[in-house]
């Protein structure tokens, strides 16, 4: 690929890349670390399964945004009963606040490990920084910042590189399932899907496609179907690259913790910060440093996505136009929701709520929300009233419904494990 073609390709990456990178947030890193520590390589195959499901359902979300010119919540408002809209947005807000709390707490703990000081102060400081960036940067600048922040995820490629992974065994585990018929293994499988296919990613990517449409002064594709060919191809390429990047990073974390923590009998990791601490004596200071810095970098990417997806959903629920390009005085509710959800998450630790335990209930809420929301998205993307002549094709429809079915089974397994 020529240099100019490579630059052109990278320039076209946007919402899909950022969404995929945000999927590997500090909470997800903690989950993947636990998977590697507890089960070694035996659950690596689940990422091979989850990748096409994740990619297609995010393509569905992106196409809804680009074709209809509206986000998920606005399409819910247009085509479905209001109580369903209110329930979906309320559950999203609760889950996002808890997820924000866990992510900000992990960032604060990581900063404390690196330089000392108060984790609580760092947690709040990171909240202020993320809110400030979203409020005071233009969409063009902010989207560029998010794309560059995604580079922090390469820290986990570097961790894997120094972890002395038995590559033959590790790569085989991606395609040969090593199934264990235990409740813990089933819970681990559900955790992989639950941290990979998350409702906040649906809302964010659909809204970002609308933002990109406005930035380019383009019309929704349902109004301008002649533009659909290259536009949809670009969306699919962007999303496939983003979700592949997300999956590779997740696998790298599992491989690294399996080769170090699991191999040394360390099988119980609750947070990403604990994983970083545990790596230090068995993998050295470099792995510890890279892992810790990666937590902060991914948090700087994921926190704005979590808060932003909540803000898009809330404003769309009330039928209010919103954009990261809008000035604060003209988008008060939008930015108020960003600030409120971020600081509500940051305050969880200070009021005595354990973010790690709260994250468990966030997973429950996401499980409640994900499957019905995926069903609704599949109905929207096949609805000519919403999509015009650009309804989803048969191949992607089959994979999209398959993803929904797999998530339904995983959610049932999750709730079954509670009893």
C-alpha positions as MATLAB code, in Angstrom:
seq = 'XXXXXXXXXXXXXXXXXXXXXXXXXXXXXXXXXXXXXXXXXXXXXXXXXXXXXXXXXXXXXXXXXXXXXXXXXXXXXXXXXXXXXXXXXXXXXXXXXXXXXXXXXXXXXXXXXXXXXXXXXXXXXXXXXXXXXXXXXXXXXXXXXXXXXXXXXXXXXXXXXXXXXXXXXXXXXXXXXXXXXXXXXXXXXXXXXXXXXXXXXXXXXXXXXXXXXXXXXXXXXXXXXXXXXXXXXXXXXXXXXXXXXXXXXXXXXXXXXXXXXXXXXXXXXXXXXXXXXXXXXXXXXXXXXXXXXXXXXXXXXXXXXXXXXXXXXXXXXXXXXXXXXXXXXXXXXXXXXXXXXXXXXXXXXXXXXXXXXXXXXXXXXXXXXXXXXXXXXXXXXXXXXXXXXXXXXXXXXXXXXXXXXXXXXXXXXXXXXXX';
ca = [
       0.000    0.000    0.000;
       1.458    3.357   -1.042;
       2.110    5.998    1.611;
      -0.691    8.268    0.367;
      -3.153    5.360    0.255;
      -2.177    4.365    3.805;
      -2.733    7.910    5.084;
      -6.054    8.091    3.232;
      -7.182    4.821    4.794;
      -6.208    5.909    8.308;
      -7.943    9.255    7.823;
     -11.184    7.456    7.008;
     -11.154    5.580   10.314;
     -13.322    7.281   12.911;
     -16.386    6.188   14.896;
     -15.692    2.475   14.376;
     -12.085    2.692   15.536;
     -12.915    4.855   18.564;
     -15.869    2.648   19.546;
     -13.767   -0.503   19.274;
     -10.962    1.001   21.334;
     -13.436    2.226   23.977;
     -14.664   -1.366   24.330;
     -11.346   -2.137   26.069;
     -12.026    0.170   29.024;
     -10.375   -0.346   32.441;
     -13.329   -2.455   33.584;
     -12.984   -4.651   30.513;
      -9.244   -4.912   31.096;
      -9.980   -6.097   34.631;
     -12.417   -8.717   33.323;
     -10.006   -9.978   30.668;
      -7.199  -10.087   33.237;
      -9.364  -12.242   35.478;
     -10.235  -14.522   32.535;
      -6.541  -15.059   31.777;
      -5.565  -15.460   35.435;
      -8.390  -17.842   36.338;
      -8.718  -19.937   33.182;
      -5.386  -19.537   31.405;
      -5.892  -19.924   27.654;
      -9.029  -22.054   27.836;
     -11.502  -19.216   27.101;
      -9.504  -17.581   24.320;
     -11.752  -19.203   21.691;
     -14.669  -17.085   22.941;
     -13.041  -13.996   21.405;
     -12.933  -15.710   18.025;
     -16.665  -16.326   18.433;
     -17.466  -12.836   19.702;
     -15.592  -10.862   17.024;
     -18.010  -11.358   14.090;
     -20.994  -10.906   16.408;
     -19.575   -7.672   17.829;
     -18.596   -6.358   14.395;
     -21.990   -6.974   12.818;
     -24.080   -5.547   15.658;
     -21.894   -2.411   15.649;
     -22.304   -2.169   11.879;
     -26.059   -2.326   12.488;
     -25.822    0.539   15.011;
     -23.619    2.585   12.656;
     -25.891    2.081    9.664;
     -28.947    3.078   11.672;
     -27.225    6.366   12.506;
     -25.894    7.090    9.019;
     -28.972    6.000    7.055;
     -31.660    7.570    9.253;
     -29.636   10.581   10.409;
     -30.648    9.834   13.998;
     -29.275    7.911   16.965;
     -30.698    4.799   18.611;
     -32.837    6.644   21.163;
     -34.306    8.994   18.548;
     -35.257    6.000   16.385;
     -36.821    4.365   19.431;
     -38.793    7.569   19.982;
     -39.944    7.632   16.359;
     -40.997    4.017   15.910;
     -41.685    2.357   19.296;
     -43.747    2.928   22.470;
     -42.432    5.649   24.784;
     -42.262    3.411   27.893;
     -39.788    1.186   26.040;
     -37.660    4.234   25.232;
     -37.704    5.493   28.823;
     -36.834    2.056   30.215;
     -33.926    1.592   27.797;
     -32.441    5.036   28.482;
     -32.884    4.727   32.258;
     -31.118    1.356   32.340;
     -28.349    2.740   30.125;
     -27.828    5.710   32.461;
     -27.591    3.500   35.553;
     -25.225    1.015   33.897;
     -23.030    3.804   32.508;
     -22.726    5.588   35.854;
     -21.589    2.371   37.528;
     -19.198    1.630   34.677;
     -17.842    5.175   34.904;
     -17.269    4.688   38.618;
     -15.308    1.495   38.059;
     -13.248    2.994   35.220;
     -12.407    6.244   37.022;
     -11.558    4.333   40.187;
      -9.187    2.081   38.226;
      -7.528    5.144   36.696;
      -7.102    6.723   40.119;
      -5.648    3.514   41.574;
      -3.229    3.194   38.659;
      -1.998    6.764   39.053;
      -1.471    6.164   42.762;
       0.573    3.042   41.989;
       2.732    4.984   39.562;
       3.453    8.180   41.503;
       1.854    7.836   44.958;
      -0.678   10.224   46.435;
      -4.443    9.963   46.819;
      -6.380    7.666   44.478;
      -9.605    9.531   45.339;
      -8.158   12.879   44.248;
      -6.846   11.371   41.014;
     -10.241    9.808   40.347;
     -12.005   13.166   40.582;
      -9.234   14.910   38.631;
      -9.599   12.457   35.737;
     -13.329   13.133   35.790;
     -12.730   16.881   35.443;
     -10.228   16.374   32.621;
     -12.574   14.137   30.616;
     -15.556   16.459   31.080;
     -13.469   19.497   30.156;
     -12.237   17.880   26.939;
     -15.783   17.005   25.853;
     -17.158   20.460   26.630;
     -14.408   22.718   25.336;
     -13.020   20.923   22.268;
     -14.739   20.995   18.889;
     -15.976   17.686   17.503;
     -13.232   17.581   14.847;
     -10.485   18.156   17.425;
     -12.071   15.867   19.979;
     -12.508   12.952   17.565;
      -8.816   13.311   16.666;
      -7.885   13.246   20.354;
      -9.877   10.045   20.826;
      -8.207    8.393   17.833;
      -4.758    9.229   19.188;
      -5.758    8.065   22.676;
      -6.570    4.683   21.147;
      -2.826    4.208   20.650;
      -2.523    3.671   24.415;
      -3.975    0.214   23.848;
      -0.731   -0.824   22.166;
       0.652   -0.984   25.716;
      -1.044   -4.358   26.012;
       0.590   -5.603   22.820;
       3.876   -4.619   24.460;
       2.917   -6.452   27.683;
       2.208   -9.584   25.648;
       5.563   -9.195   23.899;
       7.490   -9.337   27.197;
       5.328  -11.989   28.867;
       7.027  -15.089   27.350;
       3.805  -16.482   25.930;
       3.881  -20.070   24.589;
       2.565  -18.968   21.200;
       1.781  -22.397   19.762;
      -0.499  -23.208   22.684;
      -1.940  -19.709   22.832;
      -2.827  -19.479   19.141;
      -4.297  -22.993   19.146;
      -6.597  -21.935   21.984;
      -8.174  -19.340   19.672;
      -9.631  -22.005   17.395;
      -9.842  -25.145   19.561;
     -12.301  -24.720   22.451;
     -11.205  -26.092   25.809;
     -14.640  -26.259   27.406;
     -14.993  -26.915   31.128;
     -18.454  -27.814   32.349;
     -18.425  -25.684   35.486;
     -20.467  -22.717   36.682;
     -17.297  -20.598   36.925;
     -16.386  -21.325   33.298;
     -19.909  -20.475   32.117;
     -19.747  -17.217   34.068;
     -16.385  -16.434   32.464;
     -17.835  -17.040   29.004;
     -20.738  -14.723   29.750;
     -18.328  -12.107   31.123;
     -16.407  -12.104   27.829;
     -19.575  -11.472   25.826;
     -20.968   -9.006   28.370;
     -17.866   -6.815   28.378;
     -17.526   -7.079   24.592;
     -21.065   -6.434   23.338;
     -22.205   -3.460   25.427;
     -25.259   -1.211   24.893;
     -23.351    2.043   25.409;
     -21.293    1.201   22.321;
     -24.489    0.965   20.223;
     -25.659    4.424   21.281;
     -22.216    5.986   20.879;
     -21.399    4.706   17.393;
     -24.836    5.520   15.969;
     -24.564    9.060   17.371;
     -21.020    9.467   16.037;
     -22.128    8.520   12.539;
     -24.706   11.323   12.789;
     -21.960   13.702   13.989;
     -19.770   12.729   11.016;
     -22.727   13.289    8.692;
     -23.240   16.803   10.053;
     -19.523   17.586    9.907;
     -19.447   16.709    6.209;
     -22.734   18.519    5.539;
     -24.119   15.279    4.114;
     -27.723   14.129    4.013;
     -28.999   10.945    5.703;
     -28.615    8.077    3.255;
     -32.340    7.343    3.338;
     -32.759   10.749    1.646;
     -29.675   10.450   -0.568;
     -29.435    6.712   -1.399;
     -27.161    7.427   -4.378;
     -24.352    8.062   -1.865;
     -24.968    4.784   -0.039;
     -22.412    2.546   -1.793;
     -19.166    4.243   -0.753;
     -20.626    5.520    2.535;
     -21.725    2.085    3.767;
     -18.494    0.490    2.559;
     -16.537    3.054    4.561;
     -18.663    2.438    7.669;
     -18.168   -1.315    7.435;
     -14.405   -1.046    6.920;
     -14.076    1.405    9.823;
     -16.146   -0.802   12.109;
     -14.361   -4.019   11.151;
     -10.976   -2.401   11.825;
     -12.171   -0.988   15.160;
     -13.667   -4.252   16.390;
     -10.666   -6.273   15.184;
      -8.388   -3.877   17.090;
     -10.560   -4.261   20.203;
     -10.495   -8.062   19.960;
      -6.733   -8.245   19.418;
      -6.108   -6.120   22.511;
      -8.496   -8.249   24.586;
      -6.742  -11.435   23.461;
      -3.332   -9.879   24.220;
      -4.448   -9.163   27.804;
      -5.757  -12.707   28.265;
      -2.560  -14.208   26.822;
      -0.318  -11.982   28.950;
      -2.113  -12.720   32.219;
      -2.398  -16.433   31.384;
       1.365  -16.653   30.720;
       2.274  -14.771   33.886;
      -0.419  -14.814   36.581;
      -2.108  -18.153   35.840;
       1.240  -19.830   35.210;
       2.373  -18.742   38.685;
      -0.804  -19.783   40.494;
      -2.328  -16.278   40.747;
      -5.936  -16.919   39.759;
      -8.013  -14.284   41.555;
      -7.885  -10.762   40.085;
     -10.798   -8.374   40.661;
      -9.585   -5.159   39.045;
      -7.223   -3.999   36.337;
      -5.116   -2.244   38.991;
      -4.726   -5.528   40.885;
      -3.662   -7.186   37.651;
      -0.952   -4.576   37.178;
       0.304   -5.091   40.738;
       0.295   -8.860   40.351;
       2.286   -8.644   37.110;
       5.175   -6.812   38.740;
       6.843   -9.676   40.639;
       6.308  -12.281   37.896;
       6.744  -10.266   34.671;
       8.934   -7.381   35.793;
       8.661   -3.616   36.143;
       8.267   -2.973   32.412;
       5.118   -5.098   32.162;
       3.755   -3.478   35.323;
       4.469    0.025   34.012;
       2.964   -0.637   30.575;
      -0.148   -2.229   32.080;
      -0.675    0.674   34.497;
      -0.166    3.377   31.873;
      -2.511    1.496   29.559;
      -5.270    1.598   32.181;
      -5.049    5.389   32.361;
      -4.897    5.782   28.583;
      -7.866    3.512   27.916;
      -9.809    5.246   30.668;
      -9.221    8.622   29.021;
     -10.816    7.129   25.917;
     -13.633    5.131   27.518;
     -14.903    7.625   30.122;
     -15.935   10.236   27.510;
     -17.584    7.506   25.421;
     -19.601    6.251   28.395;
     -20.671    9.754   29.424;
     -21.235   10.838   25.827;
     -23.425    7.852   24.970;
     -25.602    8.651   27.996;
     -25.880   12.295   26.910;
     -26.849   11.390   23.351;
     -29.476    8.947   24.632;
     -30.962   11.414   27.117;
     -31.242   14.323   24.687;
     -32.612   12.105   21.917;
     -35.198   10.759   24.360;
     -36.545   14.304   24.772;
     -36.280   15.040   21.053;
     -33.521   17.624   21.574;
     -30.751   18.040   19.000;
     -27.301   17.543   20.503;
     -23.724   17.555   19.292;
     -20.173   17.677   20.578;
     -19.764   20.608   18.189;
     -22.448   22.633   20.004;
     -21.433   25.433   22.356;
     -22.200   24.722   26.035;
     -24.783   27.528   26.205;
     -26.726   25.948   23.327;
     -26.546   22.341   24.520;
     -27.014   22.652   28.261;
     -28.809   19.342   28.821;
     -26.296   17.441   26.676;
     -23.258   18.700   28.547;
     -25.060   18.576   31.892;
     -25.655   14.849   31.413;
     -21.981   14.343   30.511;
     -20.887   16.146   33.679;
     -23.531   14.589   35.926;
     -22.890   10.976   34.886;
     -19.111   11.390   35.081;
     -19.131   12.913   38.566;
     -21.836   10.524   39.765;
     -19.512    7.692   38.759;
     -16.509    9.361   40.396;
     -18.468    9.777   43.646;
     -19.343    6.085   44.076;
     -16.220    5.302   46.086;
     -16.606    8.372   48.325;
     -20.132    7.368   49.367;
     -19.077    3.854   50.292;
     -20.054    1.931   47.167;
     -17.426   -0.539   45.979;
     -17.042    0.074   42.222;
     -15.975   -3.542   41.634;
     -19.111   -4.931   43.255;
     -21.196   -2.241   41.582;
     -19.751   -3.323   38.243;
     -21.272   -6.748   38.812;
     -24.716   -5.134   38.943;
     -23.816   -3.032   35.939;
     -23.285   -6.311   34.093;
     -26.732   -7.438   35.227;
     -28.282   -4.217   33.902;
     -26.381   -4.512   30.620;
     -27.624   -8.081   30.343;
     -31.199   -6.896   30.818;
     -30.730   -4.130   28.253;
     -28.521   -5.689   25.577;
     -30.771   -8.394   24.154;
     -34.030   -6.418   23.808;
     -32.062   -3.460   22.453;
     -30.367   -5.705   19.888;
     -33.788   -7.039   18.880;
     -35.086   -3.481   18.447;
     -31.998   -2.497   16.433;
     -32.475   -5.479   14.123;
     -36.110   -4.503   13.648;
     -35.161   -0.869   12.906;
     -32.431   -1.798   10.420;
     -34.909   -4.018    8.531;
     -37.734   -1.447    8.683;
     -38.284    0.405    5.361;
     -40.087    3.216    7.231;
     -36.835    3.995    9.026;
     -34.209    2.900    6.492;
     -35.957    3.556    3.189;
     -34.499    1.329    0.468;
     -31.331    0.753    2.495;
     -32.493   -1.981    4.850;
     -29.802   -4.404    6.019;
     -28.918   -7.145    3.522;
     -29.669  -10.851    4.105;
     -26.110  -11.903    5.043;
     -25.653   -9.259    7.736;
     -29.229   -9.842    8.902;
     -28.511  -13.523    9.559;
     -25.319  -12.701   11.485;
     -27.071   -9.884   13.376;
     -29.868  -12.158   14.533;
     -27.269  -14.816   15.387;
     -25.453  -12.296   17.575;
     -28.739  -11.475   19.269;
     -29.437  -15.164   19.847;
     -25.984  -15.812   21.310;
     -26.360  -12.837   23.650;
     -29.778  -14.117   24.721;
     -28.276  -17.508   25.610;
     -25.359  -15.844   27.400;
     -27.720  -13.622   29.386;
     -29.809  -16.643   30.372;
     -26.632  -18.427   31.521;
     -25.630  -15.346   33.511;
     -28.940  -15.128   35.340;
     -28.900  -18.885   35.827;
     -25.531  -18.560   37.584;
     -27.092  -16.163   40.123;
     -29.240  -18.941   41.588;
];
